[in-house]
Short mmCIF file of N, CA and C in Angstrom, two decimals:
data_model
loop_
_atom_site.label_atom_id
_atom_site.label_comp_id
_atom_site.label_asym_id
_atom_site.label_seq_id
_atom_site.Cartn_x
_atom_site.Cartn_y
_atom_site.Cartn_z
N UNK A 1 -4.52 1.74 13.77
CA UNK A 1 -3.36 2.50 14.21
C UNK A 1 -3.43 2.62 15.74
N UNK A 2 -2.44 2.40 16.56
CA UNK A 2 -2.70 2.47 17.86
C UNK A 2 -1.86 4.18 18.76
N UNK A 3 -2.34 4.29 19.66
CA UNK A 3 -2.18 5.68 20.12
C UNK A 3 -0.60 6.12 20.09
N UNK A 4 0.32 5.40 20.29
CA UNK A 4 1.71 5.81 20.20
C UNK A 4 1.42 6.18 18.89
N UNK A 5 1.24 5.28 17.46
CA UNK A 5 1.92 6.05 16.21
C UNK A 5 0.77 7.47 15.38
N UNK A 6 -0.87 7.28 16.16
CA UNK A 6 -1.24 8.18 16.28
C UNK A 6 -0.78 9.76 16.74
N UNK A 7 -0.27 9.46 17.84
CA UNK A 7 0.50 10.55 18.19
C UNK A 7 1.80 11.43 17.65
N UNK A 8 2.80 10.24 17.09
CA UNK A 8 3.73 9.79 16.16
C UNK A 8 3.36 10.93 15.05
N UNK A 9 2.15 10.65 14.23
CA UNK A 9 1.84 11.38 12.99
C UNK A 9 1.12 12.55 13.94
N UNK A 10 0.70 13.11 15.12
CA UNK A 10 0.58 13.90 14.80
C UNK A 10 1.82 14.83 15.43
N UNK A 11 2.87 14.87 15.77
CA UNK A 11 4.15 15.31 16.00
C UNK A 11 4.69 15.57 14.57
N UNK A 12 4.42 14.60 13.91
CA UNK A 12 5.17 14.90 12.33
C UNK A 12 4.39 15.68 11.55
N UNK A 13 3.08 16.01 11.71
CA UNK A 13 2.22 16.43 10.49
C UNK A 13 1.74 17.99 11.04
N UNK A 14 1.30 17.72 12.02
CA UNK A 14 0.91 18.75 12.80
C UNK A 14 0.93 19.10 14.50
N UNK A 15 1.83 19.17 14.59
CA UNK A 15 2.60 19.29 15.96
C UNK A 15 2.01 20.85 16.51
N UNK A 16 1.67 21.10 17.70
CA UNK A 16 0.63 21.42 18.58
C UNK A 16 1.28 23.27 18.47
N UNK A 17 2.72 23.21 18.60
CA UNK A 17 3.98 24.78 18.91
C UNK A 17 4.19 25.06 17.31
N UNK A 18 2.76 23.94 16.36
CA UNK A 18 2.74 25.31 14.95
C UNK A 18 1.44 25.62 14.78
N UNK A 19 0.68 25.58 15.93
CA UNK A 19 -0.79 26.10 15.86
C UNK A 19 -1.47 27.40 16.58
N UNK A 20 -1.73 28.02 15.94
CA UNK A 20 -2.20 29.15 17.27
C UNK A 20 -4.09 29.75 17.04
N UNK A 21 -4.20 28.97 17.72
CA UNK A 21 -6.07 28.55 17.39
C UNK A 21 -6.48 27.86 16.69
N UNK A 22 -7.29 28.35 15.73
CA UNK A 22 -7.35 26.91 14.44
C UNK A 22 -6.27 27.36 13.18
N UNK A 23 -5.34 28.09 13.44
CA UNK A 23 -4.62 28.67 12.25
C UNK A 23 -3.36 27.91 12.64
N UNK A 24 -3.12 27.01 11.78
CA UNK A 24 -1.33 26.55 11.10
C UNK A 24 -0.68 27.24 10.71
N UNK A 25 0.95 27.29 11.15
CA UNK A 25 1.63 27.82 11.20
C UNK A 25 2.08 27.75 9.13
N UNK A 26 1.95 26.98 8.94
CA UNK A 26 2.25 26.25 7.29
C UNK A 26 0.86 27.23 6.46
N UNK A 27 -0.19 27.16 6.89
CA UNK A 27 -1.29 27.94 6.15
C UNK A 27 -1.00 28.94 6.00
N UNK A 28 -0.63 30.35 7.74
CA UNK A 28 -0.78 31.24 7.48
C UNK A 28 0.72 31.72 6.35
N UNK A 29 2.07 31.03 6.67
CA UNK A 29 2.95 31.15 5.44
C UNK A 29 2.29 30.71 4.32
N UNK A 30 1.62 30.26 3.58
CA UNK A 30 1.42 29.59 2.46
C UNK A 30 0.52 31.10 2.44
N UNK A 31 -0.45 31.49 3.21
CA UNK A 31 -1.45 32.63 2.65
C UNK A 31 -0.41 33.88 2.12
N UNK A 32 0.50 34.14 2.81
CA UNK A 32 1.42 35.69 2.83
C UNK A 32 2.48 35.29 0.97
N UNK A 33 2.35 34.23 0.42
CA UNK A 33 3.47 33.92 -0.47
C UNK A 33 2.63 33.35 -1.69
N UNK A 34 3.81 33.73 -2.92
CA UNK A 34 2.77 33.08 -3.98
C UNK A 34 3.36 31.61 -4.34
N UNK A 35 2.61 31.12 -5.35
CA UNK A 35 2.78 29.93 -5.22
C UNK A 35 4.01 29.15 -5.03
N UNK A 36 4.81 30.02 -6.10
CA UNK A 36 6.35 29.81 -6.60
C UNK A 36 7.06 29.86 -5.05
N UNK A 37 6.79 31.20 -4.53
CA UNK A 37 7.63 31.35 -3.29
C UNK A 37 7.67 29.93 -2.22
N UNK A 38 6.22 29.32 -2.03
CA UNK A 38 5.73 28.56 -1.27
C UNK A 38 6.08 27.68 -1.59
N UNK A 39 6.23 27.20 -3.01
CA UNK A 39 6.97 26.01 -3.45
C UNK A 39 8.67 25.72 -2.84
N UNK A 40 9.13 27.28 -2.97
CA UNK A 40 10.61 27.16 -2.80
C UNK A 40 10.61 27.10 -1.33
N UNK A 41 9.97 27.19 -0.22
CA UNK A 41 9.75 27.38 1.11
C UNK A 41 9.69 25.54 1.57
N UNK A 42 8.91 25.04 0.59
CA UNK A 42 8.74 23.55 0.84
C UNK A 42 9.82 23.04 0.61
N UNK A 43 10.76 23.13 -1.01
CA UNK A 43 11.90 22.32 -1.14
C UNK A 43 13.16 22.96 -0.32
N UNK A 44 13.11 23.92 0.25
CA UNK A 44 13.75 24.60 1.25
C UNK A 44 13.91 23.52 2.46
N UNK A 45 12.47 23.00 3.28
CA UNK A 45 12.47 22.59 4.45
C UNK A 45 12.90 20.89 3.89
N UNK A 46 12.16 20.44 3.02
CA UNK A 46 12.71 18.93 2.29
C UNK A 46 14.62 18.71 2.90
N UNK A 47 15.29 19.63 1.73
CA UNK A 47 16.30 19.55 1.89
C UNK A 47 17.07 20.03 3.24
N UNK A 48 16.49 20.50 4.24
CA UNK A 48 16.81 20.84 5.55
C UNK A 48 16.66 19.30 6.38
N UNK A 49 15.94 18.74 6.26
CA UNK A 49 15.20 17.18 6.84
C UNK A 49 16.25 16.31 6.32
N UNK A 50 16.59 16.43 5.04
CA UNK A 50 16.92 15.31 4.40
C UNK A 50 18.84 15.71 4.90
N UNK A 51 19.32 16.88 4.84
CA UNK A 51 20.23 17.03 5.31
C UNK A 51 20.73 16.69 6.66
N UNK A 52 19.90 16.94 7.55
CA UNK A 52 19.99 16.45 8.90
C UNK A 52 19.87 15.53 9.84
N UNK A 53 19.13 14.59 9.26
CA UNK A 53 18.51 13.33 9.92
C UNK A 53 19.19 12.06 10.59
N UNK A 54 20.56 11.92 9.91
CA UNK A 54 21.26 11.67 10.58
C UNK A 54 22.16 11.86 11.80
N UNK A 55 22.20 12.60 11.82
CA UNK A 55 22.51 13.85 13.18
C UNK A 55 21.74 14.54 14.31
N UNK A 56 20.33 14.27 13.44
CA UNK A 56 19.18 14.82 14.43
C UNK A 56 18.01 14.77 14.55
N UNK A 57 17.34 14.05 13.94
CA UNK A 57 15.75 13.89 14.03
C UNK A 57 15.72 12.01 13.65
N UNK A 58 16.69 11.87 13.01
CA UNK A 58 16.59 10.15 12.28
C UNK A 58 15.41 10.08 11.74
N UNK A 59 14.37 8.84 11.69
CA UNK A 59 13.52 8.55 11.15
C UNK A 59 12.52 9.84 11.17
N UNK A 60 12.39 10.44 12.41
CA UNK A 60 11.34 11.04 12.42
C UNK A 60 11.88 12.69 10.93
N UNK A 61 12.68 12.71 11.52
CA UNK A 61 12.96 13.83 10.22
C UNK A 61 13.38 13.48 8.85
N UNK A 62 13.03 12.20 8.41
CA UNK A 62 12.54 12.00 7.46
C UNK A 62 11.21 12.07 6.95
N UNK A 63 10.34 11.83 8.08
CA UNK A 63 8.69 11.64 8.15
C UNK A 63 8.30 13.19 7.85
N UNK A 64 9.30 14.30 8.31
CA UNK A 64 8.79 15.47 8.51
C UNK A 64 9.44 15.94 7.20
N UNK A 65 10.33 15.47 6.26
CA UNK A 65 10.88 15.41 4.99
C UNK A 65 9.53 15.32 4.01
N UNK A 66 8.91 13.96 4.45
CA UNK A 66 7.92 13.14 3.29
C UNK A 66 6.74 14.03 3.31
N UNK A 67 6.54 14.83 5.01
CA UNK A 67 5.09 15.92 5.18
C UNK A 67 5.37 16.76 3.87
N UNK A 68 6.63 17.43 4.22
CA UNK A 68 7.03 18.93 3.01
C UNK A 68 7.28 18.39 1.15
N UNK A 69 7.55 17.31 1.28
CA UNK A 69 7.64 16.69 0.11
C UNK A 69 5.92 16.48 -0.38
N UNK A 70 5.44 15.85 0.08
CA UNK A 70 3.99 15.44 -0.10
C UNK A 70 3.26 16.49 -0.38
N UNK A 71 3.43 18.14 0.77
CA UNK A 71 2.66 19.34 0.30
C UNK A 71 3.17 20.04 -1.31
N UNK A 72 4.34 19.74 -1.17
CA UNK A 72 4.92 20.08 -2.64
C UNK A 72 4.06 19.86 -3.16
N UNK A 73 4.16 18.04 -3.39
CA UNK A 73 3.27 17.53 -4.87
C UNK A 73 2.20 18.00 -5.23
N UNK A 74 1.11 18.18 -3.76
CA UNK A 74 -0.19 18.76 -4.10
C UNK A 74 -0.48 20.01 -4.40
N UNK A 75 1.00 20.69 -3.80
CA UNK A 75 1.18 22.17 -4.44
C UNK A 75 0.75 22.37 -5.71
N UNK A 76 2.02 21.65 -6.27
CA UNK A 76 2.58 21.74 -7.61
C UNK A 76 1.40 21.08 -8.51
N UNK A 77 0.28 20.37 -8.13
CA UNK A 77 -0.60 19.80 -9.22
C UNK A 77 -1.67 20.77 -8.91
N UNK A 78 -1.80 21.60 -7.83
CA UNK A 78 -2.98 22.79 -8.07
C UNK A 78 -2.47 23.51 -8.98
N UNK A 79 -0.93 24.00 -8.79
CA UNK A 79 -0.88 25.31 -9.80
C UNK A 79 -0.84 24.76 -11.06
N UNK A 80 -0.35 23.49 -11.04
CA UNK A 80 -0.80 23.00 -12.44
C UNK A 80 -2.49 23.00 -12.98
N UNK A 81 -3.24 22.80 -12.36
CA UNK A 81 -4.71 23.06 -12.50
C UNK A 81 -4.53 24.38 -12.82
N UNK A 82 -4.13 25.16 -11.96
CA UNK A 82 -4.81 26.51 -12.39
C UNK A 82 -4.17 27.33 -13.40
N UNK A 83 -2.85 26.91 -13.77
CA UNK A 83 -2.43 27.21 -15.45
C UNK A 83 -3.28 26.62 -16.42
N UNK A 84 -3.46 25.64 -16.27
CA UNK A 84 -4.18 24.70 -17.36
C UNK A 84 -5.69 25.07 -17.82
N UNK A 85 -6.28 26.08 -16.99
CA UNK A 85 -7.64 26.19 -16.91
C UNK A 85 -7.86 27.47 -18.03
#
């Protein structure tokens, strides 16, 4: 991977104005909410990306679509673990 798309992912994944020390802006929401809420917070921002991208982010706010989509999934297969247990 070379330093432009290095940089690239980290603008999309973890961009610098959602960090404040070692705490993410996405963690400390995910700590204050339960799962359900956090779930609806993700397909919240999905459909915000996916609505807009043509108008305003293009590719890249799709990339930032696939971040909130992707935390979903792994969301959604913990709380599935932890019903299942």
């Amino acid at each position: 991977m070379n330093l432009r798309k290095i940089l690239y992912f980290i603008n999309v994944n973890h961009p610098r104005h959602y960090t404040s020390g070692s705490v993410e802006c996405i963690d400390a929401i995910r700590s204050c909410m339960t799962d359900d809420a956090f779930s609806g917070y993700l397909r919240g921002n999905c459909m915000k990306y996916l609505w807009r991208y043509k108008q305003k982010g293009g590719v890249e706010d799709l990339q930032k679509c696939e971040f909130y989509l992707n935390t979903l999934i792994k969301t959604e297969k913990e709380h599935s673990c932890k019903e299942n247990k």
